Tab-separated table of C-alpha atoms and ligand atoms in Angstrom:
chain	number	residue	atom	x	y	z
A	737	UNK	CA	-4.048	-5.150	22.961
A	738	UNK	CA	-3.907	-7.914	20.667
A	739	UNK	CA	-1.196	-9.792	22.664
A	740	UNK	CA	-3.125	-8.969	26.040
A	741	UNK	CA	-6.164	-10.425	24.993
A	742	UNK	CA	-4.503	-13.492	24.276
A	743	UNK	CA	-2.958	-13.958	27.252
A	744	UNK	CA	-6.220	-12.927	29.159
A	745	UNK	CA	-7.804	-16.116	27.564
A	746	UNK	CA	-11.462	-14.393	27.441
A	747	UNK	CA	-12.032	-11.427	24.957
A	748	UNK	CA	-14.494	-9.944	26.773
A	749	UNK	CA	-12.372	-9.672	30.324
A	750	UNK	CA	-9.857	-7.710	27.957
A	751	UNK	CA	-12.112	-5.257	26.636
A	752	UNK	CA	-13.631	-4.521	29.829
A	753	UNK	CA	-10.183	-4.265	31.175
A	754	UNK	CA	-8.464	-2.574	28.812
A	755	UNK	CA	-11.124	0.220	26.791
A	756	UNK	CA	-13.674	0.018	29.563
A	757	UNK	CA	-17.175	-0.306	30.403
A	758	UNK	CA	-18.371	1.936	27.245
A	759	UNK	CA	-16.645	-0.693	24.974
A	760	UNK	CA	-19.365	-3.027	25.532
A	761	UNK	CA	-21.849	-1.548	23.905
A	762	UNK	CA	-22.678	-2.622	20.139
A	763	UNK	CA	-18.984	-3.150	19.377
A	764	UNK	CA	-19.232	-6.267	22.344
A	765	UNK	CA	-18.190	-9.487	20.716
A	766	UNK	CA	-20.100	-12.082	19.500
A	767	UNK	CA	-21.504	-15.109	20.848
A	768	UNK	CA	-18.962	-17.902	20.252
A	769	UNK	CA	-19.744	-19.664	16.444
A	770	UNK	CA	-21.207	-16.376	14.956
A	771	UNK	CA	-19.367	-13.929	13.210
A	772	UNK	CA	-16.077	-15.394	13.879
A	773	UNK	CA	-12.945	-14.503	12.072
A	774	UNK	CA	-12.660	-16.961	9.188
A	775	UNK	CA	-10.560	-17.705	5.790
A	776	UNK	CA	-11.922	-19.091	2.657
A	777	UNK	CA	-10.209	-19.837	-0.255
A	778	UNK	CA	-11.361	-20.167	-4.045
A	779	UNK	CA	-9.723	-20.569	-7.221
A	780	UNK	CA	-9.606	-17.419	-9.048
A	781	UNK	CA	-8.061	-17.969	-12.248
A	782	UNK	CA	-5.138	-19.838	-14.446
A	783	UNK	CA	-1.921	-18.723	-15.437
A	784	UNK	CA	-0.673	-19.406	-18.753
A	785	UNK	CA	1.613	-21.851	-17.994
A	786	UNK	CA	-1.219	-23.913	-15.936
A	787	UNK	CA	-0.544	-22.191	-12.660
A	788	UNK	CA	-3.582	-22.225	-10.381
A	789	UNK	CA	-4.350	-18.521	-8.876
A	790	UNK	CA	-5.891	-18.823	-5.440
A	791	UNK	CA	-7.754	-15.977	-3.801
A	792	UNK	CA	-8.169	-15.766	0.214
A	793	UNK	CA	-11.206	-14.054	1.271
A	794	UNK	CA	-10.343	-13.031	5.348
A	795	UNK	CA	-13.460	-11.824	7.344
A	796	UNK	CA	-13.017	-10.425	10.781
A	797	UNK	CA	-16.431	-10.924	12.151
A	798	UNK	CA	-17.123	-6.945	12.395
A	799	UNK	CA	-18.078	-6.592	9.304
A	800	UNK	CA	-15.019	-6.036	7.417
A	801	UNK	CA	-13.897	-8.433	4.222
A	802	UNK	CA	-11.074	-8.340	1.832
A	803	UNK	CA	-10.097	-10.454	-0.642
A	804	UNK	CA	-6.382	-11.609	-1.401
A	805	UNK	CA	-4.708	-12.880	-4.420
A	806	UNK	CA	-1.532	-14.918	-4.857
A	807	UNK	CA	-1.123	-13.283	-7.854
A	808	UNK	CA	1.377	-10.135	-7.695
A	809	UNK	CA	-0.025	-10.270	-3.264
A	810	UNK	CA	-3.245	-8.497	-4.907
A	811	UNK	CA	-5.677	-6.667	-2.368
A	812	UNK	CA	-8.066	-7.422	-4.918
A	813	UNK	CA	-11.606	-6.126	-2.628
A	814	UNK	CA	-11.651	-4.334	0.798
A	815	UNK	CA	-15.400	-4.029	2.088
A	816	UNK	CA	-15.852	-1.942	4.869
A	817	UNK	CA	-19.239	-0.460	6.502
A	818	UNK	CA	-20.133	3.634	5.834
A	819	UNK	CA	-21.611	5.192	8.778
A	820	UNK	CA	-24.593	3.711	8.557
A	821	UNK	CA	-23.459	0.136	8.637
A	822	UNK	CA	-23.598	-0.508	4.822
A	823	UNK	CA	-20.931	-2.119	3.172
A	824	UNK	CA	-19.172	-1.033	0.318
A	825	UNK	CA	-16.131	-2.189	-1.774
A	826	UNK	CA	-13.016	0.843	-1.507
A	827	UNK	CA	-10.156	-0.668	-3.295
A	828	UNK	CA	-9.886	-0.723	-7.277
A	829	UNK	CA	-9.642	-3.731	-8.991
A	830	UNK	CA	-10.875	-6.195	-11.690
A	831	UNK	CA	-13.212	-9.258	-10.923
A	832	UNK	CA	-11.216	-11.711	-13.861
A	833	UNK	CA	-7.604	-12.827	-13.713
A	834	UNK	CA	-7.255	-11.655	-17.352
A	835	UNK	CA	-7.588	-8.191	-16.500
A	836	UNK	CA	-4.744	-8.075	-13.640
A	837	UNK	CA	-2.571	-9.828	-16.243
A	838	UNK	CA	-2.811	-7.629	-19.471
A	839	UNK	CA	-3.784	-4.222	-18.026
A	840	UNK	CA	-3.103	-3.284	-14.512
A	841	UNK	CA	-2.018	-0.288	-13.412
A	842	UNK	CA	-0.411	-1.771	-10.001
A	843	UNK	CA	-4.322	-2.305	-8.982
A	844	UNK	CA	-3.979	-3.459	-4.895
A	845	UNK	CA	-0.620	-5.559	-5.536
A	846	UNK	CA	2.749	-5.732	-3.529
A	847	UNK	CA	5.682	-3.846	-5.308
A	848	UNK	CA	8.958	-4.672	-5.747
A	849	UNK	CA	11.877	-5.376	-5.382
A	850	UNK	CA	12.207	-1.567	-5.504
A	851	UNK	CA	8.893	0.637	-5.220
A	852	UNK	CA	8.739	3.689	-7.397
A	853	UNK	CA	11.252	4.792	-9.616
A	854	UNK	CA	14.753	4.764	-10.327
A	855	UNK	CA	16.373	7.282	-12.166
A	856	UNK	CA	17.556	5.709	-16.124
A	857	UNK	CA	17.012	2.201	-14.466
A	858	UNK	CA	20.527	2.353	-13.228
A	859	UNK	CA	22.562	2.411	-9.608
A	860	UNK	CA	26.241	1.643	-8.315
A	861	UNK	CA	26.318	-0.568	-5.257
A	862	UNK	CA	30.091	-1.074	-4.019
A	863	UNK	CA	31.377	0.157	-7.065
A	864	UNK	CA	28.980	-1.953	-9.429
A	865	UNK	CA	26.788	-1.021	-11.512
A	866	UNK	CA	23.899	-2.379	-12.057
A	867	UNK	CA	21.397	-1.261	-15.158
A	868	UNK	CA	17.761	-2.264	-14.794
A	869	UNK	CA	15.004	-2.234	-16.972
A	870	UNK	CA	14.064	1.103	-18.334
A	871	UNK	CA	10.139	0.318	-18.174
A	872	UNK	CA	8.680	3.866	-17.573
A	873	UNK	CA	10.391	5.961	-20.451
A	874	UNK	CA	13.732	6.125	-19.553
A	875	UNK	CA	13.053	5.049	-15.380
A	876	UNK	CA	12.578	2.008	-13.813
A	877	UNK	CA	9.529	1.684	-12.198
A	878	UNK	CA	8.051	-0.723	-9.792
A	879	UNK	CA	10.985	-3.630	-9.928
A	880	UNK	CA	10.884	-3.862	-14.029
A	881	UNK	CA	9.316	-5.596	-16.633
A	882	UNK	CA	8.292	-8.136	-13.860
A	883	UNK	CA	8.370	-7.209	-10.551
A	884	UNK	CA	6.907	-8.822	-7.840
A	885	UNK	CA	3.246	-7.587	-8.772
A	886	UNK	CA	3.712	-9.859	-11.498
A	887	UNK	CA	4.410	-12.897	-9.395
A	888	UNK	CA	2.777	-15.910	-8.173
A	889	UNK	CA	3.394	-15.980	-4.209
A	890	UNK	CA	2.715	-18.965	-1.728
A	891	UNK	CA	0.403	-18.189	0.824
A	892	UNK	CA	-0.280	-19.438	4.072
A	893	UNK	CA	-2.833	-18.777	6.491
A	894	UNK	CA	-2.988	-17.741	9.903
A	895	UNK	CA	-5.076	-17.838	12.336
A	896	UNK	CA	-4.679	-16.418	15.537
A	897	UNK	CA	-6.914	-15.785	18.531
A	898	UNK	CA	-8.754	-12.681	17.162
A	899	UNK	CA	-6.790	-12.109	14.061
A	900	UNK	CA	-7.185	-13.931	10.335
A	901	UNK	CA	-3.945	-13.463	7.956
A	902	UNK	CA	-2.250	-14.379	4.976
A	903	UNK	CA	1.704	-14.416	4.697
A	904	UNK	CA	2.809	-14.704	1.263
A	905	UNK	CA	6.003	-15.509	0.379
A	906	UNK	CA	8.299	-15.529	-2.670
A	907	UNK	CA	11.648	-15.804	-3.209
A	908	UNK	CA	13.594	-13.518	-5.870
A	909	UNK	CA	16.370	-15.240	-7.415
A	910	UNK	CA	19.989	-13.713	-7.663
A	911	UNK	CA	19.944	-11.184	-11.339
A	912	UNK	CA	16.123	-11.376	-11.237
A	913	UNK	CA	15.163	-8.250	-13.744
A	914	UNK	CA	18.825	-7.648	-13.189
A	915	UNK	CA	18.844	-7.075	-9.108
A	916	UNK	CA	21.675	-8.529	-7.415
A	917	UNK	CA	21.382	-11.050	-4.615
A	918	UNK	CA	18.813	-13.848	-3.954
A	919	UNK	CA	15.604	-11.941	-2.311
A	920	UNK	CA	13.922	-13.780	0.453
A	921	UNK	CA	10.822	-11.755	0.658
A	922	UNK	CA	7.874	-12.160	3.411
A	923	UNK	CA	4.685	-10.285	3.414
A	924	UNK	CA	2.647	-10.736	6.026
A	925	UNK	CA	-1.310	-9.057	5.739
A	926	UNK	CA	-3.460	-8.978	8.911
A	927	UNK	CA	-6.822	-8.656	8.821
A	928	UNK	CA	-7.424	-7.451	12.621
A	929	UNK	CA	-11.011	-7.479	14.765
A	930	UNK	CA	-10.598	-3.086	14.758
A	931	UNK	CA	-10.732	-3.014	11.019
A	932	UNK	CA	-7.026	-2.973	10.371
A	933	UNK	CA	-5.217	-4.543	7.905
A	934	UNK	CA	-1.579	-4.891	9.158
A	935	UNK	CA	1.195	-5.595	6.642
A	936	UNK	CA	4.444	-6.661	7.436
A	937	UNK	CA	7.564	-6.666	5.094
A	938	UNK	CA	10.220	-9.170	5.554
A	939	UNK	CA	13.290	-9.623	3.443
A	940	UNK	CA	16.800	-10.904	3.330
A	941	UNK	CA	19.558	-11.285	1.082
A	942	UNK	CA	22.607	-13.336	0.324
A	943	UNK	CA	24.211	-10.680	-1.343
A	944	UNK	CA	24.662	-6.937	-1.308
A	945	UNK	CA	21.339	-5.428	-2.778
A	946	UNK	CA	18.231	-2.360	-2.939
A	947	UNK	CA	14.781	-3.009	-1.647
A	948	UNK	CA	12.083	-0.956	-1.177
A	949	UNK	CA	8.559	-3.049	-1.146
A	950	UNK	CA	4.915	-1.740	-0.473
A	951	UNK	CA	1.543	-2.294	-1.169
A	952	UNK	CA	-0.269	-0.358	-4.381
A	953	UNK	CA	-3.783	-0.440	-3.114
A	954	UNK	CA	-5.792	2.321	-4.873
A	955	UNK	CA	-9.073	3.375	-3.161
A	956	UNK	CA	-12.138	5.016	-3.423
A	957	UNK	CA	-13.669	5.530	-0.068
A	958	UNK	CA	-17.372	6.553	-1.821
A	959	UNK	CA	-16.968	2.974	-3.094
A	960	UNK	CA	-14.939	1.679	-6.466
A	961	UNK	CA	-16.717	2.921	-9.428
A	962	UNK	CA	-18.630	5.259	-7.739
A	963	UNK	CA	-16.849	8.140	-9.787
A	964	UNK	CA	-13.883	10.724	-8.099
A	965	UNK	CA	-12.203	10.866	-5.026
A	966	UNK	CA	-11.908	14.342	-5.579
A	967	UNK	CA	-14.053	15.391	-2.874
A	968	UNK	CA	-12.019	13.095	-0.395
A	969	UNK	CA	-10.422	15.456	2.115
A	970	UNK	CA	-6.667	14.214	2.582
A	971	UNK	CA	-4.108	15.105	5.863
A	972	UNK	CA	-0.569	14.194	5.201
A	973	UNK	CA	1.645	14.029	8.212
A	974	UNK	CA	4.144	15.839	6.080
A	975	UNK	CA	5.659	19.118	5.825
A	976	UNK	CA	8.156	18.587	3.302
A	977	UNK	CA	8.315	16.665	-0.255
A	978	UNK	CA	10.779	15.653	-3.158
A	979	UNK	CA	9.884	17.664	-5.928
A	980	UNK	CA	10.487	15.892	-9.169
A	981	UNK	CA	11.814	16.858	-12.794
A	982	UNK	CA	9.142	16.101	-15.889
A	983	UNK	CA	10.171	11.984	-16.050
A	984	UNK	CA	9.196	12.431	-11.963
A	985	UNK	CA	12.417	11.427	-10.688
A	986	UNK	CA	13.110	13.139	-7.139
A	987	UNK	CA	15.269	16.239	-7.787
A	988	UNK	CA	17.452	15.795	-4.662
A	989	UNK	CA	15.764	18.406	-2.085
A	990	UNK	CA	13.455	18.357	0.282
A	991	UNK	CA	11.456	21.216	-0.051
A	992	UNK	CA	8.397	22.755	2.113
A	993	UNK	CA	5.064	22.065	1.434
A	994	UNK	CA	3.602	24.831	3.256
A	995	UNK	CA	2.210	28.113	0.966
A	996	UNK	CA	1.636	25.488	-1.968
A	997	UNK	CA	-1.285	23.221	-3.064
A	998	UNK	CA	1.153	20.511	-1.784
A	999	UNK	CA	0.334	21.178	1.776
A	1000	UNK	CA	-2.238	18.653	2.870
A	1001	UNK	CA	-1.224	19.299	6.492
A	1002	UNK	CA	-5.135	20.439	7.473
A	1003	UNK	CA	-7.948	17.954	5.963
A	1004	UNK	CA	-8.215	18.936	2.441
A	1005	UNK	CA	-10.190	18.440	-0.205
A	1006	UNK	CA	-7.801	16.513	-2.678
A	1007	UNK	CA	-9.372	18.611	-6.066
A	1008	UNK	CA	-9.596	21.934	-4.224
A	1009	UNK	CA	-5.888	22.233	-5.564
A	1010	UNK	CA	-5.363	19.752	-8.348
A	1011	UNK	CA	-6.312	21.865	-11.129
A	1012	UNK	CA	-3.190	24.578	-9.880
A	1013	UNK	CA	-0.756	25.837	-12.398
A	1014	UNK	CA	1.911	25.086	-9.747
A	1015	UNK	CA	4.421	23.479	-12.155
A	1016	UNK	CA	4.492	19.927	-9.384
A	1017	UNK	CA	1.218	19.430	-10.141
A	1018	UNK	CA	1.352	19.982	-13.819
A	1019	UNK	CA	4.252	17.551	-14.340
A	1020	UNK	CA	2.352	15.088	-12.179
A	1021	UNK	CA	-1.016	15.950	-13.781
A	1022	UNK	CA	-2.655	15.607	-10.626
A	1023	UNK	CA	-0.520	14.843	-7.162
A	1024	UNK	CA	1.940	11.773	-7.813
A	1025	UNK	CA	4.662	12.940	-5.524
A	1026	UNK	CA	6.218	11.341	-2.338
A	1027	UNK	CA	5.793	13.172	1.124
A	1028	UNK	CA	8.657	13.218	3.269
A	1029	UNK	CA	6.555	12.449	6.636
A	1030	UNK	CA	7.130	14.177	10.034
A	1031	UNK	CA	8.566	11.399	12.409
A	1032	UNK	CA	9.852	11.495	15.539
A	1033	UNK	CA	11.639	8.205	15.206
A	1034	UNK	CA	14.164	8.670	12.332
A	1035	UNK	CA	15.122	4.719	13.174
A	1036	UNK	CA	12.363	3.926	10.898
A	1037	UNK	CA	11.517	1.371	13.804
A	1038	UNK	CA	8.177	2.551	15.020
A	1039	UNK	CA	4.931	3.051	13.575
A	1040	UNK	CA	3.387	6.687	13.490
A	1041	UNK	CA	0.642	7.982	11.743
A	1042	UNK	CA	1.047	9.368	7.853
A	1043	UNK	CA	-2.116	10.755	7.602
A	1044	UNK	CA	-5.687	9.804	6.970
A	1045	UNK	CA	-8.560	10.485	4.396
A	1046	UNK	CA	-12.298	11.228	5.227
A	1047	UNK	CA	-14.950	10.631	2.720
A	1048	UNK	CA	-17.757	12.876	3.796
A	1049	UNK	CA	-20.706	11.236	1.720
A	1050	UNK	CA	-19.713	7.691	3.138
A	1051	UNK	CA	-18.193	8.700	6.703
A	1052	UNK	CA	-15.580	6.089	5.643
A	1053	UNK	CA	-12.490	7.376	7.625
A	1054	UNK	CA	-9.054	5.406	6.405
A	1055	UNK	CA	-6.214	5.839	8.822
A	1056	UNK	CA	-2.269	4.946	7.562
A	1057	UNK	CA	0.227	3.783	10.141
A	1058	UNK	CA	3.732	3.233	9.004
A	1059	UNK	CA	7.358	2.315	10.187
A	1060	UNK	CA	8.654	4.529	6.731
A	1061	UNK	CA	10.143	7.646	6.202
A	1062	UNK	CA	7.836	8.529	2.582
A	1063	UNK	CA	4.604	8.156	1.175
A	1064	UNK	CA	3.540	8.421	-2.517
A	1065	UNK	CA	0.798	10.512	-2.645
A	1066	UNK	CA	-0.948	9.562	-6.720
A	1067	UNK	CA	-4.448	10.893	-7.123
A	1068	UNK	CA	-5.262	8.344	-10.223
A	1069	UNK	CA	-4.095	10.671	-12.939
A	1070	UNK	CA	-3.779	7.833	-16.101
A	1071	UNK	CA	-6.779	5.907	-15.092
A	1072	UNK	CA	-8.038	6.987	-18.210
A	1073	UNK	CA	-11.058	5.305	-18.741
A	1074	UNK	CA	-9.961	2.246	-20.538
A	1075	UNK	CA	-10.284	-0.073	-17.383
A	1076	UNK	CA	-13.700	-1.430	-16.524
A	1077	UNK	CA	-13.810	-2.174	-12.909
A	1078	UNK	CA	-14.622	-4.912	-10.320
A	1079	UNK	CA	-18.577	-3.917	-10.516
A	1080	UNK	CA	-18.143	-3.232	-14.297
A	1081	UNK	CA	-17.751	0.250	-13.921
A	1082	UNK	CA	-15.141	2.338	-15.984
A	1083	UNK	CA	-12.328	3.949	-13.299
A	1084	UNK	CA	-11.747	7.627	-15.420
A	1085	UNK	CA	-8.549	10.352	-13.962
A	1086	UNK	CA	-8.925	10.690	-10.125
A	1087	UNK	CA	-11.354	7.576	-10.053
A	1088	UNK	CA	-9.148	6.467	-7.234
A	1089	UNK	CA	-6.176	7.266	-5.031
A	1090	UNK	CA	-2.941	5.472	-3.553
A	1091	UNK	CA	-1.332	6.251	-0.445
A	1092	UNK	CA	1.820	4.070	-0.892
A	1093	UNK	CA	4.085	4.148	2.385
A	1094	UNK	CA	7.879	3.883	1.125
A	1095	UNK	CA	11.435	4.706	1.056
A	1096	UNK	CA	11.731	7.834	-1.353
A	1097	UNK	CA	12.201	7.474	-5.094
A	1098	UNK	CA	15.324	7.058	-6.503
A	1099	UNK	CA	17.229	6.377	-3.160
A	1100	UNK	CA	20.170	4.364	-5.125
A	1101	UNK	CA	21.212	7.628	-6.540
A	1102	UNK	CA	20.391	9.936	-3.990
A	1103	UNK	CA	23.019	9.395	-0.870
A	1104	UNK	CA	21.657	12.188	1.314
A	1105	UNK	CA	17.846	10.167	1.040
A	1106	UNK	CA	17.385	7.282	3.887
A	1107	UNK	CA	18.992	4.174	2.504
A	1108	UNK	CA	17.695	1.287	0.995
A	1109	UNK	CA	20.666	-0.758	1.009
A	1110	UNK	CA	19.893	-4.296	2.300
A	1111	UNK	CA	23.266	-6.198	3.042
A	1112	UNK	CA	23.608	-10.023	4.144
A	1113	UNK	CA	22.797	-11.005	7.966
A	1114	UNK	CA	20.563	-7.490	7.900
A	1115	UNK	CA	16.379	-7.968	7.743
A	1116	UNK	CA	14.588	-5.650	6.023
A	1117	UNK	CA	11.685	-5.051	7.742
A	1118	UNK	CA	8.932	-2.427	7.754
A	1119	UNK	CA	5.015	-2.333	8.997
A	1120	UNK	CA	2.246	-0.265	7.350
A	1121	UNK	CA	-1.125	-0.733	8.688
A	1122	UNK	CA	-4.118	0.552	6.812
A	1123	UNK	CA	-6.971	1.169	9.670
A	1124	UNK	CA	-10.717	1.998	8.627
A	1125	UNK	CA	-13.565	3.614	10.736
A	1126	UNK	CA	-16.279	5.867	10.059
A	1127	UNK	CA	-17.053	9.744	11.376
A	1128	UNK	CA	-20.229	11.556	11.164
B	1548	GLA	C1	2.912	4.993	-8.877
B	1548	GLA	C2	3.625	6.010	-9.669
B	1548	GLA	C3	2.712	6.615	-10.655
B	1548	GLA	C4	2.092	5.560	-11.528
B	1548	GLA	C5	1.399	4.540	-10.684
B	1548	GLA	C6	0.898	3.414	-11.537
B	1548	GLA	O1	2.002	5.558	-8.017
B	1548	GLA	O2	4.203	7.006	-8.876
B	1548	GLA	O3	3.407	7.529	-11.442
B	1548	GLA	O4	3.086	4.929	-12.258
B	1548	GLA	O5	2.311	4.024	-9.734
B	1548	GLA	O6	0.220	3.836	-12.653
């Protein structure tokens, strides 16, 4: 669609072409020089060392904003209309620079180089081994003591004939929190006219090395702040998991969801279950678990849907597309009411939720898992694409 419009040279030929007559009702576009895509850019804080934080704010004319940081790749606000056209902030966050550097809990950023955790901080890559930090008890979580959440990217914008985008880029030198290889990482976000935001993960390497990036958005579909997301119902495209052992490292097996409160595979509410005595959800205290997803392309090449989640007081409807085999299903459990929100709200347990598309946990030590083994003169490459609408 995108690249058809383009080539058709008049938007409104394609949509008549392409969706139809019906299309061109209220969602027709706009007279030219109103509610165009734009970018603006502001400065949104200072890094210690002098460093000058810029945040993006992309608009896509329809109605839909979010704002980016170069900080850590930050989603840092996604507004999106409810049903009734009202716009409301979904994605957890902090409105000061301060906050995202002392006290985050992986609020909207880009993760990396390896997502999730790794069992003791330690893996053997052709015979080496290589011992990370140990910064979640006795795992390594989310690239180390700073990963690439941490990091000040370079952004560039892009703007293409209906689309506004960012593509941040930052390079990860060779032994960087103890990862071999130089990391040449691109991530590409794409705000899209259909309420999409498209990211695309790039990355190469000059040396034999893990990766395993993605994007740590939490949401609240009710709005941020507005209280819990238990009441969100959640479909998983999944009908197996990796059960985990208490420090929530992936026991191995894949194991069925179905006859346990893991099963998400009809719209659920996400706290109909969460108090269960089902010893998952105890040692997760809530749902932090990754869902093996139910793909019929096991190339990890094209995107198919993971699932979606419905807010029924908001009709806000978000939709995840991805090229990976996992998602990490966290329902918030240690927000724990020490963080004071973007509207100065306090986020408490199950405040929010992340949806974070992925290779599985601990893949380094787990051969029979899909790799995440990124040689020289390979790309690394994987698309998630987080769509909104509304039902109801
Ligand atoms: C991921 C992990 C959780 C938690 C959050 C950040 O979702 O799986 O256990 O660490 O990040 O708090």
């Amino acid at each position: 669609m995108r690249r058809f419009t383009r080539r058709a040279g008049n938007v409104a030929v394609a949509v008549l072409l392409v969706t139809g007559f019906a299309a061109l009702g209220p969602a027709a576009p706009p007279a030219a020089g109103t509610n165009q895509p734009r970018i603006d850019r502001d400065v949104f804080g200072t890094m210690p060392d002098g460093t000058a934080i810029n945040r993006y704010t992309l608009s896509n004319g329809r109605g839909m904003k979010i704002r980016v940081l170069t900080y850590g790749g930050i989603i840092q606000t996604i507004e999106v209309p409810d049903r009734r056209g009202r716009t409301g902030n979904v994605a957890l966050g902090f409105d000061n620079l301060t906050d995202y550097l002392e006290r985050s809990p992986y609020f909207g950023c880009i993760t990396g180089r390896y997502a999730n955790r790794i069992a003791n901080g330690r893996f053997t890559l052709d015979g080496q081994t290589y011992q990370l930090a140990q910064n979640n008890g006795v795992n390594h979580l989310h690239g180390g003591n700073v990963g690439f959440d941490k990091r000040v990217w370079s952004a560039t914008e892009i703007r293409e004939r209906d689309t506004v985008g960012l593509r941040m880029t930052y390079t990860s030198p060779a032994g960087e929190e103890n990862y071999p290889g130089t990391l040449n990482t691109t991530v590409t976000y794409r705000l899209t006219r259909n309420n999409e935001i498209r990211m695309d993960y790039r990355a190469t390497t000059d040396a034999p090395t893990i990766v395993n990036l993605t994007n740590h958005t939490y949401f609240n579909l009710a709005g941020e702040g507005s209280g819990t997301i238990e009441d969100h119902k959640l479909t998983l495209n999944a009908s197996r998991y990796t059960p985990v052992d208490t420090t929530l490292i992936p026991t191995g097996t894949l194991d069925p969801v179905a006859g346990t409160p893991m099963d998400f595979r009809r719209p659920t509410a996400i706290g109909e279950r969460i108090r269960n005595s089902f010893p998952q959800l105890v040692i997760g205290q809530g749902y932090d678990h990754n869902y093996v997803l139910d793909r019929r392309d096991n190339t990890f090449r094209q995107l198919e849907s993971a699932g979606t989640v419905l807010d029924p007081s908001s009709g806000r409807v978000l939709s995840i597309r991805t090229t990976e085999p996992g998602i990490q299903f966290y329902s918030g459990n240690f927000l724990d009411g020490t963080l004071v929100g973007t509207s100065g709200r306090v986020y408490r347990q199950t405040d929010g939720f992340a949806l974070e598309t992925q290779h599985f946990p601990d893949s380094p030590n787990k051969p029979q898992f899909p790799t995440t083994v990124l040689r020289p003169g390979q790309t690394y490459d994987t698309t998630t694409i987080y769509a909104f609408s509304t039902a109801g």
